[in-house]
Rosetta silent file (secondary structure, phi, psi, omega in degrees, C-alpha in Angstrom):
SEQUENCE: MSTVHDKGYKYLFSNPLIVKELLQSFVSMDWVHHIDFTKAETIDKSYVTDQYKEYEADIIYKLYFKESELYLYLLIEFQSTVDRFIAFRMLQYIMELYRELIYKHKCRSLPVVFPILMYNGDKKWTAPLSLQELIEVPPVLKQCKPYIPHFQYYPIIENAIDKTTLHSMMNVISTVFLLETGDAEEFFKTVDRIRELLHIYDNEPLLLRTLLYWLVQYLQSHGMVEEKSIILKAIEQPQEASTMLSRTLEKIKKDLRKEGFNQGVQVGIQKGIQKGMKDGLLRGVTRERINIAQKLLKHGMDDRSILKITKLKKYQLDEIKKDKKK
SCORE:     score description
SCORE:     0.000 S_00000001
   1 L     0.000  -39.032 -173.528   -0.028   -0.026    0.026 S_00000001
   2 H   -61.115  -38.826  179.884    2.839    2.460    0.803 S_00000001
   3 H   -65.313  -43.919  175.880    4.114    2.364   -2.708 S_00000001
   4 H   -61.446  -43.408  176.538    0.739    3.146   -4.192 S_00000001
   5 H   -58.642  -49.792  177.950    0.233    5.885   -1.579 S_00000001
   6 H   -54.094  -49.498 -176.157    3.684    7.336   -2.288 S_00000001
   7 H   -60.392  -42.747 -179.537    2.943    7.333   -6.029 S_00000001
   8 H   -62.424  -43.747 -178.098   -0.407    9.077   -5.580 S_00000001
   9 H   -71.442  -37.278  177.979    1.051   11.773   -3.367 S_00000001
  10 H   -60.054  -42.738  177.077    4.037   12.334   -5.615 S_00000001
  11 H   -67.201  -41.469 -179.749    1.677   12.958   -8.498 S_00000001
  12 H   -55.037  -52.244 -173.424   -0.639   15.144   -6.340 S_00000001
  13 L   -88.409    5.422  170.751    2.130   17.503   -5.336 S_00000001
  14 L   -73.634  -13.191  177.894    3.752   17.487   -8.780 S_00000001
  15 L   -93.921  110.646 -179.399    1.100   20.106   -9.573 S_00000001
  16 H   -55.654  -24.941 -179.570    2.222   23.515   -8.205 S_00000001
  17 H   -66.981  -34.021  176.623   -1.468   24.609   -7.922 S_00000001
  18 H   -67.337  -44.210  177.554   -1.920   21.838   -5.246 S_00000001
  19 H   -58.844  -44.472  178.569    1.174   23.107   -3.536 S_00000001
  20 H   -60.309  -46.544  174.416   -0.205   26.614   -3.645 S_00000001
  21 H   -56.339  -46.093 -176.611   -3.488   25.331   -1.988 S_00000001
  22 H   -62.321  -45.674 -177.809   -1.505   23.570    0.702 S_00000001
  23 H   -68.378  -48.800 -172.958    0.594   26.621    1.602 S_00000001
  24 H   -70.445  -23.526  178.761   -2.188   29.186    1.353 S_00000001
  25 H   -85.331  -36.913 -167.382   -4.598   26.979    3.282 S_00000001
  26 H  -125.683   -2.138 -179.829   -2.388   25.706    6.106 S_00000001
  27 L  -113.374  107.937 -171.498    0.659   27.876    6.414 S_00000001
  28 L   -84.871   67.226 -179.730   -0.179   31.118    8.327 S_00000001
  29 L  -141.468  148.629 -176.395    2.587   33.297    6.918 S_00000001
  30 H   -64.034  -40.285 -174.596    2.323   36.348    4.561 S_00000001
  31 H   -59.457  -27.401 -174.852    4.937   35.200    2.011 S_00000001
  32 H   -66.061  -22.446  174.756    2.946   32.268    0.813 S_00000001
  33 H   -79.796   -4.071 -174.928    0.493   34.721   -0.825 S_00000001
  34 H  -118.436    9.219  179.888    3.188   36.407   -2.851 S_00000001
  35 E   -78.041  132.589  172.227    4.793   33.285   -4.476 S_00000001
  36 L   -85.611   93.284 -173.329    4.662   33.223   -8.256 S_00000001
  37 H   -73.489   -8.738  173.136    3.579   29.656   -8.744 S_00000001
  38 H   -68.989  -19.587 -179.681    3.768   29.951  -12.548 S_00000001
  39 H  -106.273    3.409 -177.112    7.492   29.833  -12.111 S_00000001
  40 L   -62.749  135.501 -179.668    7.628   27.098   -9.476 S_00000001
  41 E  -116.619  127.957  173.440   10.173   24.319  -10.302 S_00000001
  42 E   -81.662  138.302  177.955   10.035   20.741   -9.034 S_00000001
  43 L   -96.786  112.950 -175.758   13.385   19.315   -7.996 S_00000001
  44 L   -78.276   74.089 -174.314   13.562   15.735   -9.291 S_00000001
  45 L  -158.343  144.446  174.443   15.395   14.378   -6.310 S_00000001
  46 L  -124.138  137.391  177.824   14.637   12.468   -3.028 S_00000001
  47 L  -113.698    9.271  175.843   16.757   12.607    0.067 S_00000001
  48 L   -69.096  130.658 -178.193   14.790   10.035    2.010 S_00000001
  49 L   -74.677  159.802 -179.125   17.119    7.182    3.048 S_00000001
  50 L   -58.156  -27.007 -176.987   16.373    3.626    1.990 S_00000001
  51 L   -64.795  -31.199 -170.540   15.488    2.692    5.611 S_00000001
  52 L  -111.062    1.100 -177.293   12.466    5.085    5.423 S_00000001
  53 L   -59.484  -25.450  177.900   11.304    4.889    1.789 S_00000001
  54 L   -75.063  -24.082 -169.764    8.420    2.624    2.742 S_00000001
  55 L  -111.102  -12.448 -177.756    7.080    5.102    5.293 S_00000001
  56 E  -151.155  165.136  177.294    7.657    8.559    3.879 S_00000001
  57 E  -141.990  153.349  177.154    8.122   10.605    0.689 S_00000001
  58 E  -126.509  144.756  177.116    9.627   13.968    0.045 S_00000001
  59 E  -128.263  130.044 -174.293    8.697   16.648   -2.589 S_00000001
  60 E  -124.171  130.706 -178.401   10.997   19.558   -3.211 S_00000001
  61 E  -124.987  141.611  165.833   10.151   22.830   -4.987 S_00000001
  62 E   -99.799  124.643 -176.416   12.180   25.847   -5.954 S_00000001
  63 E  -121.128  156.883 -178.409    9.965   28.871   -5.513 S_00000001
  64 E  -116.481  121.986 -177.781   10.279   32.568   -6.352 S_00000001
  65 E  -119.080   99.323 -176.935    9.330   35.343   -3.923 S_00000001
  66 L    53.897 -118.412 -175.708    9.710   38.784   -5.531 S_00000001
  67 L   -94.303    4.773 -173.496   13.501   39.068   -6.176 S_00000001
  68 E  -111.537  166.000  173.799   14.365   36.166   -3.875 S_00000001
  69 E  -126.420  147.777  171.283   14.276   32.321   -4.248 S_00000001
  70 E  -148.335  162.014 -177.747   13.554   29.705   -1.658 S_00000001
  71 E  -108.246  140.358  170.622   13.098   26.000   -1.523 S_00000001
  72 E  -104.965  122.619  177.053   10.129   24.105   -0.131 S_00000001
  73 E  -113.002  108.685 -175.619   10.962   20.766    1.436 S_00000001
  74 E  -107.242  117.538  178.203    7.798   18.757    1.995 S_00000001
  75 E  -110.183  121.053 -177.880    8.196   15.508    3.916 S_00000001
  76 E  -106.564  126.657 -179.491    5.101   13.297    4.053 S_00000001
  77 E   -96.511  115.582  177.942    4.831   10.737    6.830 S_00000001
  78 L   -95.049  -20.681 -176.019    2.791    7.637    5.918 S_00000001
  79 L   -70.060  151.176 -177.617    3.584    5.520    8.942 S_00000001
  80 L   -81.557  -23.510  178.140    1.023    5.395   11.759 S_00000001
  81 L   -79.081  157.481  179.722    3.665    5.610   14.500 S_00000001
  82 L  -102.810  121.119  179.768    5.171    8.895   15.595 S_00000001
  83 L   -88.353  111.572 -179.440    8.939    9.198   15.251 S_00000001
  84 L   -58.949  -31.835 -177.323   10.291   11.270   18.153 S_00000001
  85 L   -95.572   21.966  178.152   13.492   12.142   16.122 S_00000001
  86 H   -56.799  -32.179  177.175   11.816   13.363   13.007 S_00000001
  87 H   -66.185  -37.724  174.154   13.301   16.785   13.375 S_00000001
  88 H   -64.852  -40.063 -178.965   16.793   15.285   13.308 S_00000001
  89 H   -67.176  -45.875 -177.097   15.961   13.224   10.221 S_00000001
  90 H   -63.347  -35.836  177.821   14.451   16.140    8.374 S_00000001
  91 H   -65.045  -38.653  177.004   17.548   18.269    9.169 S_00000001
  92 H   -58.431  -45.778 -177.129   19.694   15.469    7.683 S_00000001
  93 H   -62.799  -45.355 -177.789   17.691   15.554    4.445 S_00000001
  94 H   -69.818  -29.251  175.763   17.936   19.327    4.183 S_00000001
  95 H   -68.031  -33.729  173.503   21.644   19.248    4.830 S_00000001
  96 H   -64.232  -40.682  177.161   21.960   16.859    1.852 S_00000001
  97 H   -64.168  -41.958  179.813   20.085   19.436   -0.231 S_00000001
  98 H   -69.683  -34.357  179.569   22.412   22.218    0.884 S_00000001
  99 H   -61.427  -40.999  177.383   25.420   19.987    0.241 S_00000001
 100 H   -68.193  -37.565  176.257   24.376   19.557   -3.455 S_00000001
 101 H   -57.432  -43.460  179.568   23.797   23.271   -3.728 S_00000001
 102 H   -70.288  -50.005 -168.092   27.311   23.929   -2.484 S_00000001
 103 H   -96.425  -25.700  176.511   29.290   21.324   -4.263 S_00000001
 104 L   -95.752  -37.498 -176.071   27.283   20.600   -7.414 S_00000001
 105 L  -106.409    6.416  171.870   25.744   23.877   -8.145 S_00000001
 106 L    52.102   42.030  178.035   28.574   25.974   -6.691 S_00000001
 107 L   -66.104  138.693 -178.384   26.352   28.286   -4.646 S_00000001
 108 L   -94.536  -19.333  170.527   28.213   31.105   -2.960 S_00000001
 109 L  -140.799  155.774 -173.189   25.321   31.622   -0.447 S_00000001
 110 L  -100.305  141.480 -178.120   22.619   29.321    0.592 S_00000001
 111 L   -84.290  168.904  174.992   18.874   29.967    0.041 S_00000001
 112 E   -71.678  136.494  173.612   16.125   29.584    2.568 S_00000001
 113 E  -116.301  117.458 -178.498   14.664   26.084    2.785 S_00000001
 114 E   -97.053  108.576 -175.058   11.198   26.014    4.285 S_00000001
 115 E   -91.852  124.824  176.645   10.490   22.510    5.856 S_00000001
 116 E  -114.510  134.885  170.782    6.975   21.149    6.138 S_00000001
 117 E  -109.100  115.654  177.494    6.110   17.872    7.822 S_00000001
 118 E  -106.650  123.343 -175.687    2.802   16.414    6.754 S_00000001
 119 E  -119.138  130.463 -178.658    1.454   13.529    8.781 S_00000001
 120 L  -119.440   18.739  177.830   -1.570   11.430    7.881 S_00000001
 121 L   -77.958  177.119 -175.860   -1.484    8.778   10.577 S_00000001
 122 L   -91.357  -27.018 -177.332   -4.135    8.148   13.202 S_00000001
 123 L   -73.060  154.194  173.725   -2.081    8.774   16.306 S_00000001
 124 L   -63.088  134.774  178.270   -1.645   12.148   17.994 S_00000001
 125 L   -74.961  114.795 -174.884    1.475   13.920   16.850 S_00000001
 126 L  -122.224   -2.997 -178.882    3.716   14.163   19.879 S_00000001
 127 L   -64.163  145.102  171.383    7.190   14.503   18.307 S_00000001
 128 L   -54.777  143.274  178.959    9.243   17.611   19.121 S_00000001
 129 L   -87.379  -14.132 -176.466    9.059   20.267   16.439 S_00000001
 130 E  -127.215  156.630  174.397   12.619   21.380   16.887 S_00000001
 131 H   -66.594  -34.221 -178.226   16.065   19.832   17.187 S_00000001
 132 H   -58.392  -33.403 -179.689   16.749   21.825   20.309 S_00000001
 133 H   -67.604  -25.754 -177.248   14.031   19.899   22.163 S_00000001
 134 H   -83.589  -14.324 -174.031   15.869   16.676   21.443 S_00000001
 135 L  -101.174  113.240 -177.988   19.121   17.835   22.865 S_00000001
 136 L   -84.586  124.651 -178.406   19.352   17.613   26.646 S_00000001
 137 L  -114.101  102.737  178.985   21.487   20.445   28.107 S_00000001
 138 L   -64.014  153.864 -178.693   22.322   19.928   31.809 S_00000001
 139 H   -49.238  -34.974 -175.705   22.502   23.071   33.975 S_00000001
 140 H   -71.001  -16.572  178.325   26.231   22.924   34.183 S_00000001
 141 H  -114.179   24.288 -178.654   26.458   23.306   30.388 S_00000001
 142 H   -62.393  -23.167  177.196   23.846   26.040   29.923 S_00000001
 143 H   -68.013  -12.723  178.651   26.581   28.295   28.433 S_00000001
 144 H   -83.074  -13.672 -173.794   26.643   25.899   25.457 S_00000001
 145 H   -52.962  -44.005  179.621   23.082   26.617   24.493 S_00000001
 146 H   -59.819  -15.459 -176.701   23.840   29.402   21.987 S_00000001
 147 H  -102.818    4.238  176.460   25.978   26.920   20.112 S_00000001
 148 L   -78.776  133.199  176.499   23.406   24.178   19.747 S_00000001
 149 L   -54.963  139.113  178.562   22.086   23.871   16.119 S_00000001
 150 L  -106.386  124.194  174.702   18.728   25.499   15.632 S_00000001
 151 L  -154.026  138.173  175.416   16.217   23.765   13.367 S_00000001
 152 E  -146.396  145.041  174.269   12.412   23.553   13.408 S_00000001
 153 L  -106.874  161.917 -178.159    9.896   22.212   10.917 S_00000001
 154 E   -98.589  118.115 -174.631    6.373   23.498   10.201 S_00000001
 155 E   -88.491  137.122  167.880    3.837   20.732   11.078 S_00000001
 156 E  -124.199   99.187 -171.854    0.668   20.019    9.054 S_00000001
 157 E  -105.348  106.124 -171.703   -0.966   17.218   11.066 S_00000001
 158 H   -54.505  -49.017 -176.797   -4.094   15.994    9.234 S_00000001
 159 H   -71.733   -6.592  178.624   -5.848   14.512   12.197 S_00000001
 160 H   -98.479   -7.690 -176.411   -5.432   17.729   14.342 S_00000001
 161 L   -83.070  128.247 -177.188   -7.124   19.980   11.763 S_00000001
 162 L   -62.077  135.733 -177.399  -10.693   20.777   12.755 S_00000001
 163 H   -64.238  -34.594  177.530  -13.246   19.138   10.361 S_00000001
 164 H   -57.206  -42.115 -179.862  -15.300   22.305   10.276 S_00000001
 165 H   -60.718  -47.764 -177.225  -12.304   24.108    8.972 S_00000001
 166 H   -64.848  -38.488 -179.596  -11.738   21.493    6.231 S_00000001
 167 H   -66.980  -28.955 -177.136  -15.413   21.554    5.211 S_00000001
 168 H   -72.872  -21.405 -179.332  -15.236   25.333    4.886 S_00000001
 169 L   -99.137  113.128  176.594  -12.488   25.033    2.230 S_00000001
 170 L   -95.928   78.032  173.876  -13.791   23.852   -1.105 S_00000001
 171 L  -141.949 -176.795 -174.137  -10.534   22.863   -2.700 S_00000001
 172 H   -69.213  -50.231 -169.472   -8.510   19.788   -3.588 S_00000001
 173 H   -64.937  -37.032 -178.838   -6.154   19.623   -0.538 S_00000001
 174 H   -67.412  -36.622  179.831   -8.953   19.911    2.052 S_00000001
 175 H   -66.372  -41.111  173.972  -10.855   17.140    0.231 S_00000001
 176 H   -58.943  -44.471 -179.351   -7.777   14.947    0.352 S_00000001
 177 H   -66.545  -34.174  175.719   -7.459   15.529    4.109 S_00000001
 178 H   -64.325  -40.040  178.939  -11.149   14.712    4.641 S_00000001
 179 H   -66.262  -42.431 -178.081  -10.788   11.462    2.860 S_00000001
 180 H   -64.898  -36.707 -173.346   -7.655   10.616    4.796 S_00000001
 181 H  -110.383   -1.121 -174.642   -8.993   11.258    8.237 S_00000001
 182 L   -87.894  165.366  172.359  -12.723   10.609    7.935 S_00000001
 183 L   -90.860 -166.247 -175.608  -14.874    7.627    8.817 S_00000001
 184 H   -65.130  -41.540  179.006  -17.347    5.856    6.578 S_00000001
 185 H   -63.892  -36.134  178.487  -19.947    8.615    6.823 S_00000001
 186 H   -63.626  -39.837  178.278  -17.309   11.182    6.031 S_00000001
 187 H   -55.483  -49.610 -179.565  -16.422    9.124    2.971 S_00000001
 188 H   -58.090  -44.150  179.023  -20.049    9.395    1.739 S_00000001
 189 H   -68.496  -33.746 -178.063  -20.030   13.143    2.149 S_00000001
 190 H   -72.405  -29.169  175.396  -16.702   13.511    0.457 S_00000001
 191 H   -57.990  -47.085  178.927  -17.969   11.538   -2.569 S_00000001
 192 H   -63.495  -39.139 -177.568  -20.604   14.294   -3.077 S_00000001
 193 H   -63.841  -42.618 -178.835  -17.937   16.947   -2.449 S_00000001
 194 H   -60.822  -40.671  179.263  -15.633   15.435   -5.141 S_00000001
 195 H   -61.488  -37.270 -179.496  -18.469   15.560   -7.711 S_00000001
 196 H   -69.525  -36.647  176.977  -18.834   19.304   -6.861 S_00000001
 197 H   -60.667  -41.064  179.603  -15.089   19.790   -7.264 S_00000001
 198 H   -56.072  -31.112  179.444  -15.219   18.216  -10.693 S_00000001
 199 H   -82.006  -43.310 -178.375  -17.514   21.083  -11.688 S_00000001
 200 H   -59.819  -39.246 -178.318  -15.493   23.804   -9.881 S_00000001
 201 L   -95.532   24.043 -175.246  -12.326   22.825  -11.609 S_00000001
 202 L   -60.908  -28.446  176.472  -13.950   22.374  -15.007 S_00000001
 203 L   -92.772    6.778  176.505  -11.660   25.062  -16.457 S_00000001
 204 L  -119.903   71.987 -173.351   -8.591   23.639  -14.837 S_00000001
 205 H   -56.833  -34.086  179.701   -8.005   20.372  -16.706 S_00000001
 206 H   -68.988  -43.597  176.652   -4.526   19.797  -15.250 S_00000001
 207 H   -62.544  -42.205 -178.936   -5.691   20.289  -11.727 S_00000001
 208 H   -63.284  -44.663  176.939   -8.634   17.971  -12.426 S_00000001
 209 H   -57.730  -40.386 -179.670   -6.351   15.295  -13.852 S_00000001
 210 H   -64.866  -44.968  178.226   -4.189   15.540  -10.719 S_00000001
 211 H   -63.715  -43.733  177.267   -7.119   15.090   -8.404 S_00000001
 212 H   -57.005  -47.968 -177.428   -8.531   12.179  -10.466 S_00000001
 213 H   -60.767  -51.711  179.087   -5.182   10.392  -10.485 S_00000001
 214 H   -58.320  -42.984 -177.469   -4.703   10.721   -6.731 S_00000001
 215 H   -60.939  -44.812  179.257   -8.267    9.592   -6.082 S_00000001
 216 H   -63.472  -42.311  179.901   -7.880    6.417   -8.195 S_00000001
 217 H   -63.739  -40.325  179.251   -4.628    5.554   -6.427 S_00000001
 218 H   -60.947  -51.690  175.975   -6.402    6.149   -3.081 S_00000001
 219 H   -56.608  -38.420 -178.252   -9.342    3.930   -3.934 S_00000001
 220 H   -71.173  -43.184 -178.744   -7.093    1.174   -5.159 S_00000001
 221 H   -60.551  -26.577 -176.873   -4.868    1.348   -1.972 S_00000001
 222 L  -104.612   18.027  172.966   -7.995    0.913    0.147 S_00000001
 223 L    68.518   23.110 -176.951   -9.349   -2.025   -1.919 S_00000001
 224 L   -91.493  -25.688  173.648  -12.340   -0.004   -3.304 S_00000001
 225 L  -131.105  135.725 -178.613  -11.523   -0.465   -6.972 S_00000001
 226 L   -95.253  -42.086 -178.676   -9.827   -3.518   -8.443 S_00000001
 227 L  -105.825  106.203 -177.836   -9.389   -2.327  -12.098 S_00000001
 228 L  -106.194   -8.880 -172.419   -8.006    1.196  -12.264 S_00000001
 229 H   -66.732  -32.854  177.521   -6.344    1.130  -15.730 S_00000001
 230 H   -60.864  -47.890 -178.522   -9.545    2.163  -17.569 S_00000001
 231 H   -70.052  -37.117 -178.188   -9.993    5.245  -15.448 S_00000001
 232 H   -66.021  -38.503  176.466   -6.282    6.069  -15.570 S_00000001
 233 H   -63.439  -37.448 -178.124   -6.327    5.906  -19.406 S_00000001
 234 H   -73.841  -12.869 -174.987   -9.306    8.161  -19.456 S_00000001
 235 L   -62.382  -21.047  176.831   -7.658   10.788  -17.239 S_00000001
 236 L   -64.619  -28.797  172.754   -6.069   12.416  -20.341 S_00000001
 237 L  -111.915   86.206 -175.249   -9.686   13.436  -21.138 S_00000001
 238 H   -49.861  -35.579 -177.841  -10.834   14.875  -17.782 S_00000001
 239 H   -66.432  -43.932  179.549  -14.458   15.256  -18.779 S_00000001
 240 H   -64.266  -42.714 -177.827  -14.699   11.597  -19.703 S_00000001
 241 H   -66.388  -36.040 -177.225  -12.751   10.521  -16.667 S_00000001
 242 H   -67.526  -41.662  178.324  -14.814   12.640  -14.348 S_00000001
 243 H   -62.458  -46.041 -177.089  -18.087   11.051  -15.646 S_00000001
 244 H   -64.790  -45.227  179.867  -16.586    7.511  -15.272 S_00000001
 245 H   -65.464  -37.440  179.047  -15.199    8.288  -11.877 S_00000001
 246 H   -60.842  -42.997 -179.969  -18.385    9.892  -10.701 S_00000001
 247 H   -68.222  -39.401 -178.635  -20.268    6.644  -11.602 S_00000001
 248 H   -59.766  -44.596 -177.894  -17.567    4.586   -9.873 S_00000001
 249 H   -63.141  -43.655  179.264  -17.866    6.621   -6.715 S_00000001
 250 H   -62.332  -37.835  179.668  -21.632    6.339   -6.675 S_00000001
 251 H   -65.460  -42.074  177.017  -21.353    2.606   -7.057 S_00000001
 252 H   -63.261  -38.663  178.677  -18.888    2.366   -4.201 S_00000001
 253 H   -61.735  -47.053 -177.014  -21.112    4.496   -2.103 S_00000001
 254 H   -66.005  -44.486 -179.266  -24.117    2.237   -2.775 S_00000001
 255 H   -59.724  -43.910 -179.082  -22.135   -0.979   -2.236 S_00000001
 256 H   -64.706  -39.001  176.106  -20.759    0.248    1.046 S_00000001
 257 H   -64.614  -37.071  176.540  -24.240    1.209    2.196 S_00000001
 258 H   -62.381  -32.644  179.532  -25.550   -2.218    1.198 S_00000001
 259 L   -74.424   -8.932  176.208  -22.778   -3.670    3.326 S_00000001
 260 L   109.745   13.063  176.303  -24.180   -1.810    6.283 S_00000001
 261 L   -77.822   58.920 -179.521  -22.295    1.477    6.406 S_00000001
 262 L  -145.218 -177.574 -175.697  -25.379    3.334    7.516 S_00000001
 263 H   -65.096  -27.398 -178.870  -27.289    4.337   10.600 S_00000001
 264 H   -63.477  -34.442  177.920  -29.116    0.972   10.610 S_00000001
 265 H   -64.464  -42.924  178.317  -25.881   -0.812   11.333 S_00000001
 266 H   -57.952  -42.292  179.201  -25.225    1.571   14.257 S_00000001
 267 H   -66.749  -38.719  177.567  -28.652    0.789   15.617 S_00000001
 268 H   -60.848  -42.155 -179.901  -27.997   -2.869   15.163 S_00000001
 269 H   -58.738  -46.059 -177.361  -24.720   -2.564   17.051 S_00000001
 270 H   -63.713  -30.804  176.311  -26.497   -0.758   19.926 S_00000001
 271 H   -78.306  -12.097  176.529  -29.085   -3.560   20.133 S_00000001
 272 L    70.466   45.108  174.923  -26.219   -6.044   20.386 S_00000001
 273 L   -64.249  120.432 -175.090  -27.133   -8.383   17.584 S_00000001
 274 L  -121.560   15.407 -176.868  -24.921  -11.445   18.152 S_00000001
 275 L   -60.850  133.500  169.688  -26.213  -13.968   15.709 S_00000001
 276 L    79.756    9.573 -177.296  -23.518  -16.097   14.044 S_00000001
 277 L   -95.305  158.364  174.769  -20.575  -14.714   16.150 S_00000001
 278 L   -75.609  149.912  177.529  -17.753  -16.451   17.644 S_00000001
 279 L   -69.600  159.887  170.303  -17.666  -16.792   21.463 S_00000001
 280 H    78.355 -108.286 -175.470  -15.245  -14.764   23.514 S_00000001
 281 H   -56.082  -39.401 -178.046  -13.240  -12.330   21.400 S_00000001
 282 H   -92.062    8.156  179.158  -16.062  -11.615   18.900 S_00000001
 283 L   -63.087  128.153 -178.929  -18.820  -11.359   21.474 S_00000001
 284 L    93.513   -4.915  177.235  -20.791   -8.159   20.830 S_00000001
 285 L   -96.825  125.845 -176.409  -19.698   -7.708   17.252 S_00000001
 286 L   -69.547  153.399  177.897  -22.459   -7.656   14.690 S_00000001
 287 H   -61.042  -34.152  176.318  -22.493  -10.017   11.785 S_00000001
 288 H   -53.098  -45.690 -177.372  -22.606   -7.010    9.479 S_00000001
 289 H   -70.848  -38.484  177.982  -19.241   -5.757   10.719 S_00000001
 290 H   -63.537  -39.888  178.578  -17.648   -9.183   10.475 S_00000001
 291 H   -63.017  -43.500  179.185  -18.907   -9.525    6.855 S_00000001
 292 H   -60.611  -54.062 -179.293  -17.622   -6.039    6.080 S_00000001
 293 H   -55.351  -41.852  178.424  -14.201   -6.826    7.604 S_00000001
 294 H   -61.885  -43.735 -178.830  -14.041  -10.186    5.644 S_00000001
 295 H   -66.251  -44.696  178.082  -14.847   -8.430    2.372 S_00000001
 296 H   -64.928  -36.538  176.042  -12.297   -5.639    2.870 S_00000001
 297 H   -63.091  -39.475  179.194   -9.643   -8.220    3.812 S_00000001
 298 H   -60.411  -36.057  177.355  -10.447  -10.070    0.601 S_00000001
 299 L   -85.621    6.065  176.399   -9.811   -6.884   -1.385 S_00000001
 300 L    79.512   21.851  178.470   -6.530   -6.444    0.329 S_00000001
 301 L   -69.913  143.068 -178.622   -7.333   -3.375    2.458 S_00000001
 302 L   -75.072  159.226 -171.125   -4.870   -2.680    5.199 S_00000001
 303 H   -61.047  -39.621 -175.884   -5.705   -3.340    8.838 S_00000001
 304 H   -59.845  -45.433  178.691   -5.654    0.308    9.925 S_00000001
 305 H   -65.168  -38.736  179.057   -8.349    1.319    7.342 S_00000001
 306 H   -59.733  -47.414  179.642  -10.457   -1.744    8.208 S_00000001
 307 H   -60.118  -38.594  179.733  -10.367   -0.843   11.960 S_00000001
 308 H   -67.682  -40.987 -178.322  -11.452    2.733   11.129 S_00000001
 309 H   -73.925  -42.921 -172.326  -14.353    1.715    8.907 S_00000001
 310 H   -92.345  -11.275 -178.978  -15.732   -1.163   10.915 S_00000001
 311 L    65.522   21.073  177.059  -14.940    0.262   14.410 S_00000001
 312 L   -76.382  159.033  169.890  -13.622   -3.218   15.393 S_00000001
 313 L   -81.978  153.581 -176.144  -10.894   -3.685   18.018 S_00000001
 314 H   -59.692  -43.870 -176.217   -7.478   -4.963   16.736 S_00000001
 315 H   -68.527  -25.405  176.960   -7.780   -8.201   18.619 S_00000001
 316 H   -70.222  -45.133  178.164  -11.292   -8.733   17.065 S_00000001
 317 H   -63.325  -37.828  175.753   -9.884   -8.254   13.551 S_00000001
 318 H   -58.961  -39.075  178.989   -7.020  -10.580   14.340 S_00000001
 319 H   -70.214  -36.287  178.603   -9.576  -13.263   15.343 S_00000001
 320 H   -66.001  -41.933  177.568  -11.492  -12.720   12.081 S_00000001
 321 H   -63.985  -38.523  178.417   -8.205  -13.098   10.086 S_00000001
 322 H   -64.806  -45.471 -179.241   -7.317  -16.187   12.054 S_00000001
 323 H   -65.218  -30.479 -178.860  -10.730  -17.700   11.345 S_00000001
 324 H   -64.088  -36.655 -176.264  -10.369  -16.834    7.615 S_00000001
 325 H   -72.658  -15.213 -176.130   -7.171  -19.031    7.382 S_00000001
 326 L   -72.491    0.000    0.000   -8.962  -22.115    8.635 S_00000001
């Protein structure tokens, strides 16, 4: 799943208009509104080490602000765990960028690099934002403080953004965040929102293609579409692709509701329907939720997404997976 997710995000942020939305929507600084995104240049390079390629991706842009230039370094964390030392690792990556600017491009002075950490996991983000917080300075060495390296990244933590705020933004990046952090009902609402976006961006075919491509990758990574090649081929004609994808989304929506992603299931859960359940670990879990979990497992969906959709406990999902192997 990580490779698909990485590929989708790489394509998403290959469009400078999406980067513009990200900065202007979530970075509270004046300069983001004065960047000339028509001159934005993507840097075809990754500094993520092999050890972390499965869990994160980086996107680098060279941006122009009036008479100055700066680099945007965007690191996207896919792993659900929180790495306490992420500030240290990001600094390593940025130092590699600076090293190339010095030795390969013969820069006489170094440009500003603005580091953004984007996290789409479920857990609360607790990692320190600065390198200084990771360095313990005992009282007897307090005179050394001015000489400790200073580095801080700008956090965009998806699960910490208020849903009302996201709903108030009718753009691509807020829609991506809603899909990433929402539950089943949020998915239904976002399906309708995507159809609205297809009309809003009717005169922006490149932006529309970017959204469609990311969405197809997202649906595939979550086991919601098995055959994506037809839609991907149609993406070169956004109008045709949007019609096809709109139908696909509506079908997914209906299928999920048939499987019980509706208020009726919640009522059923509250009534404690236990017919056909295993004793012990699965006691209290409705047959609908077991069926849903089994179907999603069959489609190859990852455990984290299944747990979010079905509201099962991890030990309950493990029991269903164990029972499936028999």
